[in-house]
């Protein structure tokens, strides 16, 4: 059975059809300047194919959320979910075969990339049993697979580009058919564009884009001039799912409308402003009040809460019962995986979400997929590992007390506190600013010092400088004290044994 999706009419007046099965195998690239009708084309394709195949739309502007009412797509507002949450959502969408719109509106470029990558990763990573065919539409694909580095971090770009490359290069086997649209071919990473075998080229003005379009279509560059004259909604089609020769077509109407319809010209208000100057240039309202510092937590209450929570849910009891040895073995293997990740250069400066993703993947590779700790547990493992604590030390009674104290700090500070605690317990010199910065995942020494002050303000430690400017830290109540350490020592010296010994 072949399923022909009606896209509209050919310039000769015939029916312009898209072969859905062929499309699944050969992917599609849509190019055209702003306003040429790409999003409209994608909408037409989605609407026409919705009854036949599961679909998802990576939607940077939130334009496609209107598909939900008419066609039942689940709208996922990326803003409200973590990367991990989105990855899992991607997996589940495939398992349950639900069509979705990933609405990335309201996020900055960095987060659009990260979250789209996480969601695409989920679609991609799902187990073989769930490799049903699915259309994955990415509008404004150059945002996710940019040809050159932009303002976002290298890491976000790598994640996003990796996900797009996977989609276009390796998605077919997994049933994923990439359909990507871009305003400018020259802005789209070449390897991503090159994997599509079907093209719909709309109105294009810039020579460099026309040249690339002509190359992709196998046309002479001079023929590509015709792309300038295309009207809105008109495209030149080529590819196994469309036509074996370049074919002009006009995209038909859609049942739903974009949510963000373009602004229309409106007559200016007739009444003249009494005093435009006074209104427009009046003093700005006071800046919104800055978020207040967190109130100093009540240490005792928090400790009690943490302790009772810890007693209620023995962390290991959740799953099927394993023997103590099996559990210990499993924990050792998880620790080893984490150590391997931490041994990579620069790990200290990577976001926890990224580390966690990598951790999950490695666990799967090692056949520990069902034993992957959740993000909260992972944070704790990371904290422990960064402080240089092996699992067995961490289970020592005194250490349990220290970890419990650490819980009054934000997650990302706990590792630093534990690292200092360990130095204190063993009577080693106080870690330098550089070592603290590294454990905290920053390059800024100033931030490291602020951090120490913050921990001191929470009543966990007392910092003192001796006559030679060396620092000692005392742990409140436990009375463990570090040996004096130079705050400006470089990281390698006093600290080395601390950050790497037991990993
Ligand atoms: N085939 C068509 N028939 C009727 N209206 C169309 C057609 N194609 C596009 N339009 C209308 O033209 C306007 C611009 O189209 P669209 O938003 O699809 O452009 P675009 O190429 O996605 O632009 P951008 O790159 O800026 O997102 C929209 O209001 C859309 O409804
Ligand atoms: Mg558009």
Short mmCIF file of C-alpha atoms and ligand atoms in Angstrom, two decimals:
data_model
loop_
_atom_site.label_atom_id
_atom_site.label_comp_id
_atom_site.label_asym_id
_atom_site.label_seq_id
_atom_site.Cartn_x
_atom_site.Cartn_y
_atom_site.Cartn_z
CA UNK A 1 0.00 0.00 0.00
CA UNK A 2 1.30 3.42 -0.75
CA UNK A 3 -0.06 6.46 0.98
CA UNK A 4 -0.04 9.63 -1.10
CA UNK A 5 -0.20 12.86 0.85
CA UNK A 6 -1.81 15.67 -1.11
CA UNK A 7 0.36 18.72 -0.84
CA UNK A 8 -1.43 20.91 -3.37
CA UNK A 9 -1.30 21.41 -7.12
CA UNK A 10 1.47 21.27 -9.65
CA UNK A 11 1.98 24.35 -11.82
CA UNK A 12 0.58 22.26 -14.67
CA UNK A 13 -2.65 21.88 -12.69
CA UNK A 14 -2.23 18.25 -11.58
CA UNK A 15 -2.27 16.88 -8.09
CA UNK A 16 0.98 17.33 -6.18
CA UNK A 17 1.42 14.22 -4.08
CA UNK A 18 4.02 13.14 -1.57
CA UNK A 19 4.66 9.42 -1.14
CA UNK A 20 4.62 8.89 2.60
CA UNK A 21 6.45 5.58 2.71
CA UNK A 22 9.16 6.84 0.43
CA UNK A 23 9.41 9.97 2.56
CA UNK A 24 10.02 7.85 5.66
CA UNK A 25 13.05 6.37 3.97
CA UNK A 26 14.43 9.45 2.28
CA UNK A 27 13.72 12.54 4.44
CA UNK A 28 12.91 16.08 3.33
CA UNK A 29 14.57 19.48 3.33
CA UNK A 30 12.51 22.64 2.84
CA UNK A 31 14.23 25.93 2.10
CA UNK A 32 12.84 29.40 1.46
CA UNK A 33 13.24 32.95 2.70
CA UNK A 34 11.10 34.33 5.47
CA UNK A 35 7.48 34.44 4.35
CA UNK A 36 7.95 32.02 1.46
CA UNK A 37 5.50 29.63 3.12
CA UNK A 38 7.67 26.94 4.75
CA UNK A 39 5.75 26.72 7.99
CA UNK A 40 2.51 26.63 6.04
CA UNK A 41 3.93 23.78 3.95
CA UNK A 42 4.94 21.86 7.06
CA UNK A 43 1.51 22.37 8.53
CA UNK A 44 -0.12 21.07 5.37
CA UNK A 45 2.13 18.02 5.43
CA UNK A 46 1.45 17.37 9.11
CA UNK A 47 -2.30 17.75 8.77
CA UNK A 48 -2.51 15.50 5.74
CA UNK A 49 -0.35 12.79 7.25
CA UNK A 50 -1.67 12.96 10.82
CA UNK A 51 -4.12 10.05 10.36
CA UNK A 52 -1.38 7.85 8.91
CA UNK A 53 1.71 8.29 10.96
CA UNK A 54 2.89 9.44 14.36
CA UNK A 55 4.58 12.83 14.27
CA UNK A 56 6.43 15.33 16.37
CA UNK A 57 7.24 18.96 15.68
CA UNK A 58 10.21 20.80 17.10
CA UNK A 59 8.63 24.22 17.21
CA UNK A 60 10.84 27.17 18.17
CA UNK A 61 8.05 29.76 18.05
CA UNK A 62 5.10 27.81 19.37
CA UNK A 63 3.34 28.20 16.01
CA UNK A 64 2.17 24.62 15.77
CA UNK A 65 0.43 24.25 19.10
CA UNK A 66 -2.85 24.81 17.26
CA UNK A 67 -2.56 21.30 15.82
CA UNK A 68 -3.53 20.04 19.25
CA UNK A 69 -7.20 21.02 19.11
CA UNK A 70 -7.91 19.60 15.70
CA UNK A 71 -5.55 16.62 15.55
CA UNK A 72 -4.92 15.75 19.17
CA UNK A 73 -1.18 16.42 19.37
CA UNK A 74 0.15 16.64 22.87
CA UNK A 75 1.77 20.05 23.41
CA UNK A 76 4.92 19.89 25.53
CA UNK A 77 6.00 23.29 26.82
CA UNK A 78 9.74 22.81 27.01
CA UNK A 79 10.07 25.74 29.39
CA UNK A 80 8.37 23.74 32.11
CA UNK A 81 10.58 20.66 31.90
CA UNK A 82 14.17 19.73 32.61
CA UNK A 83 16.38 18.20 29.94
CA UNK A 84 16.09 14.87 31.64
CA UNK A 85 12.32 15.24 31.80
CA UNK A 86 12.19 15.95 28.09
CA UNK A 87 14.39 13.03 27.23
CA UNK A 88 12.08 10.72 29.11
CA UNK A 89 9.06 12.40 27.51
CA UNK A 90 10.57 11.69 24.09
CA UNK A 91 11.00 8.03 24.93
CA UNK A 92 7.49 7.76 26.28
CA UNK A 93 5.96 9.54 23.30
CA UNK A 94 7.45 6.82 21.13
CA UNK A 95 6.50 3.97 23.38
CA UNK A 96 2.89 5.16 23.55
CA UNK A 97 2.90 6.44 19.98
CA UNK A 98 1.56 9.88 20.79
CA UNK A 99 2.02 12.78 18.36
CA UNK A 100 3.58 15.79 20.05
CA UNK A 101 4.51 19.44 19.58
CA UNK A 102 7.65 20.45 21.44
CA UNK A 103 6.99 24.12 22.07
CA UNK A 104 10.32 25.89 22.66
CA UNK A 105 8.89 29.38 22.78
CA UNK A 106 10.21 31.61 25.52
CA UNK A 107 13.57 29.87 25.93
CA UNK A 108 16.91 31.42 25.00
CA UNK A 109 18.92 29.90 22.15
CA UNK A 110 21.07 27.85 24.48
CA UNK A 111 18.11 26.24 26.18
CA UNK A 112 16.19 25.74 22.97
CA UNK A 113 19.13 23.73 21.72
CA UNK A 114 19.65 21.75 24.88
CA UNK A 115 16.03 20.86 25.34
CA UNK A 116 15.38 19.99 21.74
CA UNK A 117 18.48 17.80 21.85
CA UNK A 118 17.24 16.05 24.99
CA UNK A 119 13.83 15.38 23.50
CA UNK A 120 15.25 14.18 20.18
CA UNK A 121 17.68 12.03 22.14
CA UNK A 122 14.74 10.37 23.86
CA UNK A 123 13.04 9.62 20.53
CA UNK A 124 16.28 8.23 19.21
CA UNK A 125 17.35 6.13 22.17
CA UNK A 126 14.13 4.21 22.64
CA UNK A 127 14.39 0.41 22.63
CA UNK A 128 14.11 -1.46 19.34
CA UNK A 129 10.61 -2.74 20.09
CA UNK A 130 9.32 0.78 19.63
CA UNK A 131 10.92 1.71 16.34
CA UNK A 132 7.66 2.51 14.62
CA UNK A 133 7.74 4.99 11.76
CA UNK A 134 7.46 8.58 12.82
CA UNK A 135 7.81 11.99 11.20
CA UNK A 136 10.11 14.37 13.05
CA UNK A 137 9.57 17.89 11.75
CA UNK A 138 12.05 20.60 12.70
CA UNK A 139 11.09 24.14 11.72
CA UNK A 140 13.92 26.70 11.64
CA UNK A 141 16.39 23.84 11.59
CA UNK A 142 19.36 26.21 11.34
CA UNK A 143 18.74 27.06 15.00
CA UNK A 144 19.47 23.47 15.98
CA UNK A 145 22.09 22.61 13.40
CA UNK A 146 23.91 25.87 12.74
CA UNK A 147 26.68 25.90 10.16
CA UNK A 148 28.95 28.02 12.35
CA UNK A 149 29.42 28.51 16.07
CA UNK A 150 27.16 31.22 17.42
CA UNK A 151 26.75 32.79 20.80
CA UNK A 152 25.69 29.65 22.58
CA UNK A 153 28.08 27.43 24.50
CA UNK A 154 30.05 24.83 22.60
CA UNK A 155 28.38 22.21 24.64
CA UNK A 156 24.83 23.20 23.70
CA UNK A 157 25.85 23.35 20.07
CA UNK A 158 27.46 19.93 20.25
CA UNK A 159 24.41 18.38 21.87
CA UNK A 160 21.99 19.89 19.44
CA UNK A 161 24.05 19.28 16.35
CA UNK A 162 24.61 15.71 17.50
CA UNK A 163 20.89 15.15 17.91
CA UNK A 164 20.13 16.61 14.48
CA UNK A 165 22.86 14.57 12.86
CA UNK A 166 21.53 11.44 14.49
CA UNK A 167 18.05 12.26 13.29
CA UNK A 168 19.10 12.83 9.69
CA UNK A 169 21.91 10.29 9.35
CA UNK A 170 20.95 7.42 11.59
CA UNK A 171 17.25 7.93 12.17
CA UNK A 172 15.93 5.85 9.30
CA UNK A 173 16.70 2.50 10.85
CA UNK A 174 14.90 3.59 13.94
CA UNK A 175 11.86 4.65 11.97
CA UNK A 176 12.52 8.38 12.34
CA UNK A 177 11.99 10.45 9.22
CA UNK A 178 13.55 13.90 9.53
CA UNK A 179 11.75 16.79 7.84
CA UNK A 180 13.62 20.03 8.27
CA UNK A 181 12.91 23.57 7.16
CA UNK A 182 15.29 26.50 7.03
CA UNK A 183 15.31 30.08 5.82
CA UNK A 184 18.86 29.89 4.65
CA UNK A 185 20.68 26.81 3.46
CA UNK A 186 24.00 28.53 4.03
CA UNK A 187 23.21 28.72 7.75
CA UNK A 188 22.42 25.03 8.08
CA UNK A 189 25.16 22.52 8.89
CA UNK A 190 26.11 20.79 5.66
CA UNK A 191 26.09 17.24 6.95
CA UNK A 192 22.53 17.67 8.20
CA UNK A 193 21.25 19.14 4.92
CA UNK A 194 23.06 16.54 2.85
CA UNK A 195 21.14 13.62 4.32
CA UNK A 196 17.81 14.63 2.82
CA UNK A 197 16.98 13.17 -0.59
CA UNK A 198 13.82 15.20 -1.11
CA UNK A 199 13.77 18.95 -1.52
CA UNK A 200 11.16 21.63 -1.62
CA UNK A 201 12.77 24.93 -2.56
CA UNK A 202 10.81 28.11 -2.09
CA UNK A 203 11.54 31.73 -2.84
CA UNK A 204 15.22 32.46 -2.29
CA UNK A 205 17.10 35.70 -2.84
CA UNK A 206 20.68 35.35 -1.80
CA UNK A 207 23.14 34.00 -4.35
CA UNK A 208 24.89 31.76 -1.87
CA UNK A 209 21.61 30.06 -0.94
CA UNK A 210 20.55 29.71 -4.56
CA UNK A 211 23.87 28.18 -5.43
CA UNK A 212 23.56 25.61 -2.67
CA UNK A 213 19.96 24.88 -3.59
CA UNK A 214 20.97 24.36 -7.22
CA UNK A 215 23.73 22.01 -6.13
CA UNK A 216 21.35 19.97 -4.01
CA UNK A 217 18.81 19.75 -6.82
CA UNK A 218 21.47 18.98 -9.39
CA UNK A 219 20.47 22.04 -11.42
CA UNK A 220 22.73 24.47 -13.15
CA UNK A 221 23.33 27.56 -11.08
CA UNK A 222 21.92 29.79 -13.73
CA UNK A 223 18.63 27.88 -13.68
CA UNK A 224 18.48 28.52 -9.96
CA UNK A 225 17.65 32.13 -10.73
CA UNK A 226 14.09 30.88 -11.03
CA UNK A 227 13.96 30.57 -7.22
CA UNK A 228 13.86 34.35 -7.01
CA UNK A 229 10.56 34.48 -8.87
CA UNK A 230 8.65 31.92 -6.84
CA UNK A 231 5.60 33.28 -5.08
CA UNK A 232 4.59 32.66 -1.52
CA UNK A 233 3.41 29.07 -1.24
CA UNK A 234 5.16 28.01 -4.46
CA UNK A 235 7.97 25.48 -4.29
CA UNK A 236 10.23 23.54 -6.62
CA UNK A 237 10.09 19.85 -5.73
CA UNK A 238 12.56 17.08 -6.36
CA UNK A 239 13.25 13.66 -4.86
CA UNK A 240 12.07 10.06 -4.74
CA UNK A 241 9.05 10.89 -2.60
CA UNK A 242 8.06 13.86 -4.78
CA UNK A 243 9.17 13.85 -8.37
CA UNK A 244 12.07 12.52 -10.39
CA UNK A 245 12.44 15.84 -12.24
CA UNK A 246 12.24 19.33 -10.74
CA UNK A 247 8.54 20.07 -10.51
CA UNK A 248 6.84 23.34 -9.63
CA UNK A 249 3.98 23.13 -7.16
CA UNK A 250 1.71 25.31 -5.08
CA UNK A 251 0.90 24.26 -1.54
CA UNK A 252 -2.80 23.90 -0.76
CA UNK A 253 -4.74 25.34 2.19
CA UNK A 254 -4.54 24.11 5.77
CA UNK A 255 -7.29 23.33 8.25
CA UNK A 256 -5.59 24.98 11.21
CA UNK A 257 -3.89 28.35 11.44
CA UNK A 258 -0.58 29.31 12.99
CA UNK A 259 -1.02 30.60 16.49
CA UNK A 260 1.18 33.60 15.87
CA UNK A 261 -0.49 35.03 12.79
CA UNK A 262 1.68 37.77 11.32
CA UNK A 263 0.77 41.29 12.48
CA UNK A 264 -1.43 43.15 10.04
CA UNK A 265 -1.25 46.84 9.19
CA UNK A 266 -3.63 48.81 11.36
CA UNK A 267 -4.63 52.46 11.02
CA UNK A 268 -2.93 54.65 13.63
CA UNK A 269 -5.16 55.92 16.44
CA UNK A 270 -7.01 59.04 15.44
CA UNK A 271 -7.01 60.84 18.75
CA UNK A 272 -3.70 62.65 19.21
CA UNK A 273 -1.85 62.19 22.44
CA UNK A 274 -2.18 65.26 24.58
CA UNK A 275 1.46 65.48 25.34
CA UNK A 276 3.43 62.75 23.60
CA UNK A 277 6.68 63.89 25.15
CA UNK A 278 5.36 63.70 28.70
CA UNK A 279 3.88 60.24 28.15
CA UNK A 280 6.72 58.60 26.29
CA UNK A 281 9.57 60.12 28.24
CA UNK A 282 8.12 59.98 31.74
CA UNK A 283 10.46 58.49 34.38
CA UNK A 284 10.61 54.70 34.08
CA UNK A 285 8.93 52.79 36.88
CA UNK A 286 11.31 51.52 39.58
CA UNK A 287 13.16 48.38 38.58
CA UNK A 288 11.44 45.27 39.79
CA UNK A 289 12.68 44.37 43.20
CA UNK A 290 15.56 41.94 43.10
CA UNK A 291 14.85 38.47 44.39
CA UNK A 292 15.52 38.39 48.09
CA UNK A 293 18.38 36.45 49.52
CA UNK A 294 17.27 33.13 50.78
CA UNK A 295 16.44 33.47 54.44
CA UNK A 296 18.92 31.72 56.64
CA UNK A 297 17.53 28.23 56.95
CA UNK A 298 16.66 26.79 60.26
CA UNK A 299 19.37 24.18 60.42
CA UNK A 300 17.75 21.95 62.96
CA UNK A 301 14.40 21.71 61.17
CA UNK A 302 16.05 20.92 57.91
CA UNK A 303 18.25 18.26 59.39
CA UNK A 304 15.27 16.65 61.03
CA UNK A 305 13.32 16.73 57.80
CA UNK A 306 16.19 15.25 55.83
CA UNK A 307 16.73 12.57 58.41
CA UNK A 308 13.12 11.47 58.56
CA UNK A 309 12.92 11.50 54.76
CA UNK A 310 16.00 9.34 54.65
CA UNK A 311 14.46 6.88 57.07
CA UNK A 312 11.15 6.66 55.28
CA UNK A 313 12.48 5.62 51.90
CA UNK A 314 15.45 3.33 52.10
CA UNK A 315 16.92 4.20 48.72
CA UNK A 316 17.40 0.64 47.59
CA UNK A 317 14.08 -0.76 48.72
CA UNK A 318 12.15 0.69 45.83
CA UNK A 319 12.93 -1.97 43.27
CA UNK A 320 12.90 -5.73 43.39
CA UNK A 321 14.87 -6.98 46.36
CA UNK A 322 18.54 -7.60 45.66
CA UNK A 323 20.92 -9.20 48.09
CA UNK A 324 23.35 -6.97 49.94
CA UNK A 325 26.26 -8.21 47.83
CA UNK A 326 24.36 -7.60 44.60
CA UNK A 327 23.54 -4.10 45.73
CA UNK A 328 27.10 -3.37 46.70
CA UNK A 329 28.32 -4.75 43.40
CA UNK A 330 25.84 -2.67 41.47
CA UNK A 331 26.78 0.45 43.37
CA UNK A 332 30.43 -0.20 42.66
CA UNK A 333 29.72 -0.49 38.97
CA UNK A 334 27.75 2.75 38.98
CA UNK A 335 30.62 4.43 40.84
CA UNK A 336 33.06 3.15 38.27
CA UNK A 337 31.01 4.57 35.42
CA UNK A 338 30.86 7.91 37.18
CA UNK A 339 34.60 7.87 37.83
CA UNK A 340 35.23 7.28 34.15
CA UNK A 341 33.13 10.32 33.29
CA UNK A 342 34.81 12.43 35.93
CA UNK A 343 38.22 11.41 34.69
CA UNK A 344 37.59 13.23 31.43
CA UNK A 345 39.18 16.66 31.21
CA UNK A 346 36.81 19.57 31.83
CA UNK A 347 34.14 17.45 33.45
CA UNK A 348 34.17 19.84 36.38
CA UNK A 349 32.79 22.55 34.16
CA UNK A 350 30.02 20.66 32.47
CA UNK A 351 26.40 21.11 33.48
CA UNK A 352 24.93 18.39 35.61
CA UNK A 353 22.22 17.67 33.05
CA UNK A 354 24.84 16.86 30.47
CA UNK A 355 26.84 14.70 32.84
CA UNK A 356 23.69 12.89 33.79
CA UNK A 357 22.78 12.21 30.18
CA UNK A 358 26.18 10.79 29.55
CA UNK A 359 25.95 8.73 32.71
CA UNK A 360 22.60 7.28 31.64
CA UNK A 361 23.94 6.32 28.25
CA UNK A 362 26.99 4.62 29.73
CA UNK A 363 24.87 2.76 32.25
CA UNK A 364 22.76 1.45 29.41
CA UNK A 365 25.80 0.34 27.52
CA UNK A 366 26.90 -1.58 30.60
CA UNK A 367 23.52 -3.24 30.86
CA UNK A 368 22.57 -1.23 33.96
CA UNK A 369 19.70 0.52 32.23
CA UNK A 370 17.14 -0.47 34.84
CA UNK A 371 19.39 0.54 37.73
CA UNK A 372 20.09 4.11 36.65
CA UNK A 373 19.68 6.39 39.65
CA UNK A 374 17.37 9.36 39.18
CA UNK A 375 18.77 12.85 38.87
CA UNK A 376 18.58 13.48 42.61
CA UNK A 377 20.55 10.36 43.45
CA UNK A 378 22.96 11.15 40.68
CA UNK A 379 23.61 14.56 42.18
CA UNK A 380 24.44 12.94 45.48
CA UNK A 381 26.78 10.48 43.82
CA UNK A 382 28.44 13.30 41.97
CA UNK A 383 28.79 15.32 45.13
CA UNK A 384 30.40 12.42 46.88
CA UNK A 385 32.66 11.63 43.97
CA UNK A 386 33.77 15.23 43.51
CA UNK A 387 34.62 15.39 47.17
CA UNK A 388 36.80 12.38 46.56
CA UNK A 389 34.76 9.97 48.62
CA UNK A 390 34.40 6.36 47.65
CA UNK A 391 31.10 4.73 48.51
CA UNK A 392 32.43 2.88 51.53
CA UNK A 393 33.90 5.99 53.16
CA UNK A 394 30.65 7.75 52.49
CA UNK A 395 28.85 5.15 54.53
CA UNK A 396 30.99 5.67 57.56
CA UNK A 397 28.84 7.07 60.40
CA UNK A 398 30.61 10.37 60.81
CA UNK A 399 30.27 10.91 57.09
CA UNK A 400 26.58 10.25 57.19
CA UNK A 401 26.39 13.08 59.65
CA UNK A 402 28.38 15.32 57.32
CA UNK A 403 26.20 14.44 54.34
CA UNK A 404 23.16 15.21 56.37
CA UNK A 405 24.53 18.61 57.23
CA UNK A 406 25.39 19.15 53.60
CA UNK A 407 21.74 18.82 52.65
CA UNK A 408 20.97 22.32 53.89
CA UNK A 409 23.11 23.62 51.03
CA UNK A 410 21.99 23.79 47.42
CA UNK A 411 22.92 20.57 45.63
CA UNK A 412 25.78 22.03 43.66
CA UNK A 413 27.50 23.35 46.80
CA UNK A 414 27.37 20.13 48.70
CA UNK A 415 30.37 18.65 46.93
CA UNK A 416 32.54 21.58 47.96
CA UNK A 417 31.47 21.30 51.55
CA UNK A 418 32.21 17.58 51.56
CA UNK A 419 35.58 18.15 49.98
CA UNK A 420 36.52 20.58 52.72
CA UNK A 421 35.08 18.26 55.34
CA UNK A 422 37.24 15.48 54.06
CA UNK A 423 40.38 17.60 54.20
CA UNK A 424 39.42 18.55 57.76
CA UNK A 425 38.78 14.99 58.84
CA UNK A 426 42.13 13.90 57.52
CA UNK A 427 43.93 16.96 58.85
CA UNK A 428 45.11 18.00 55.40
CA UNK A 429 45.54 21.60 54.25
CA UNK A 430 42.45 23.61 53.44
CA UNK A 431 41.75 23.38 49.69
CA UNK A 432 42.83 26.41 47.67
CA UNK A 433 40.40 28.74 45.93
CA UNK A 434 41.27 27.09 42.63
CA UNK A 435 40.45 23.64 43.97
CA UNK A 436 37.16 24.87 45.38
CA UNK A 437 36.31 26.54 42.09
CA UNK A 438 36.98 23.35 40.22
CA UNK A 439 34.86 21.23 42.51
CA UNK A 440 32.09 23.79 42.09
CA UNK A 441 32.36 23.64 38.32
CA UNK A 442 33.50 27.23 37.77
CA UNK A 443 36.67 28.96 36.64
CA UNK A 444 36.03 31.97 38.86
CA UNK A 445 38.14 32.20 42.02
CA UNK A 446 36.00 35.03 43.23
CA UNK A 447 32.97 32.80 43.09
CA UNK A 448 34.86 30.16 45.02
CA UNK A 449 35.54 32.63 47.82
CA UNK A 450 31.92 33.77 47.86
CA UNK A 451 30.92 30.18 48.13
CA UNK A 452 33.05 29.64 51.20
CA UNK A 453 31.55 32.72 52.80
CA UNK A 454 28.10 31.44 52.02
CA UNK A 455 28.75 28.07 53.61
CA UNK A 456 30.16 29.87 56.64
CA UNK A 457 27.03 32.02 56.87
CA UNK A 458 24.93 28.88 56.93
CA UNK A 459 26.68 27.95 60.16
CA UNK A 460 28.44 24.88 58.82
CA UNK A 461 32.05 26.02 58.92
CA UNK A 462 34.29 28.66 60.40
CA UNK A 463 37.12 30.05 58.24
CA UNK A 464 40.22 31.62 59.78
CA UNK A 465 43.38 33.10 58.34
CA UNK A 466 46.69 32.74 60.15
CA UNK A 467 49.51 35.32 60.20
CA UNK A 468 50.95 33.99 56.97
CA UNK A 469 47.63 34.38 55.14
CA UNK A 470 46.94 30.66 55.15
CA UNK A 471 43.42 29.49 55.71
CA UNK A 472 42.05 26.90 58.09
CA UNK A 473 38.49 25.71 58.12
CA UNK A 474 36.79 24.18 61.15
CA UNK A 475 33.65 22.13 60.83
CA UNK A 476 31.11 23.37 63.32
CA UNK A 477 30.17 20.86 66.03
CA UNK A 478 32.39 18.09 64.69
CA UNK A 479 35.45 20.22 65.43
CA UNK A 480 37.41 18.72 62.57
CA UNK A 481 40.00 21.25 61.44
CA UNK A 482 41.98 21.48 58.23
CA UNK A 483 45.67 22.19 58.31
CA UNK A 484 46.48 25.72 57.12
CA UNK A 485 46.43 25.98 53.32
CA UNK A 486 47.30 28.88 51.02
CA UNK A 487 44.10 30.16 49.37
CA UNK A 488 45.98 31.09 46.22
CA UNK A 489 47.94 27.84 45.86
CA UNK A 490 47.47 26.33 42.48
CA UNK A 491 45.18 23.46 42.31
CA UNK A 492 47.74 20.81 41.64
CA UNK A 493 49.66 21.07 44.93
CA UNK A 494 47.74 20.66 48.16
CA UNK A 495 44.57 19.61 46.50
CA UNK A 496 45.62 16.87 44.20
CA UNK A 497 45.28 14.00 46.59
CA UNK A 498 41.84 15.20 47.50
CA UNK A 499 40.17 15.37 44.14
CA UNK A 500 41.55 12.26 42.59
CA UNK A 501 42.76 9.79 45.17
CA UNK A 502 39.79 7.56 45.61
CA UNK A 503 38.41 7.82 42.10
N1 LIG B 1 0.26 28.08 0.17
C1 LIG B 1 -0.22 29.07 0.93
N2 LIG B 1 -1.51 29.39 0.83
C2 LIG B 1 -2.02 30.38 1.59
N3 LIG B 1 -1.31 31.10 2.49
C3 LIG B 1 -0.02 30.83 2.62
C4 LIG B 1 0.59 29.79 1.85
N4 LIG B 1 1.89 29.72 2.21
C5 LIG B 1 2.07 30.68 3.14
N5 LIG B 1 0.94 31.33 3.41
C6 LIG B 1 0.78 32.41 4.36
O1 LIG B 1 1.89 33.28 4.23
C7 LIG B 1 2.38 33.71 5.47
C8 LIG B 1 3.85 33.34 5.62
O2 LIG B 1 3.99 31.94 5.51
P1 LIG B 1 4.85 31.07 6.50
O3 LIG B 1 4.68 31.53 7.90
O4 LIG B 1 4.58 29.66 6.21
O5 LIG B 1 6.30 31.51 6.01
P2 LIG B 1 7.72 30.94 6.46
O6 LIG B 1 8.43 30.57 5.23
O7 LIG B 1 7.55 29.90 7.48
O8 LIG B 1 8.40 32.22 7.07
P3 LIG B 1 9.46 32.30 8.28
O9 LIG B 1 10.72 31.77 7.74
O10 LIG B 1 9.54 33.77 8.56
O11 LIG B 1 8.91 31.50 9.39
C9 LIG B 1 1.51 33.05 6.52
O12 LIG B 1 0.54 33.95 6.96
C10 LIG B 1 0.88 31.89 5.77
O13 LIG B 1 -0.40 31.58 6.31
MG1 LIG B 2 8.07 29.77 9.48
#
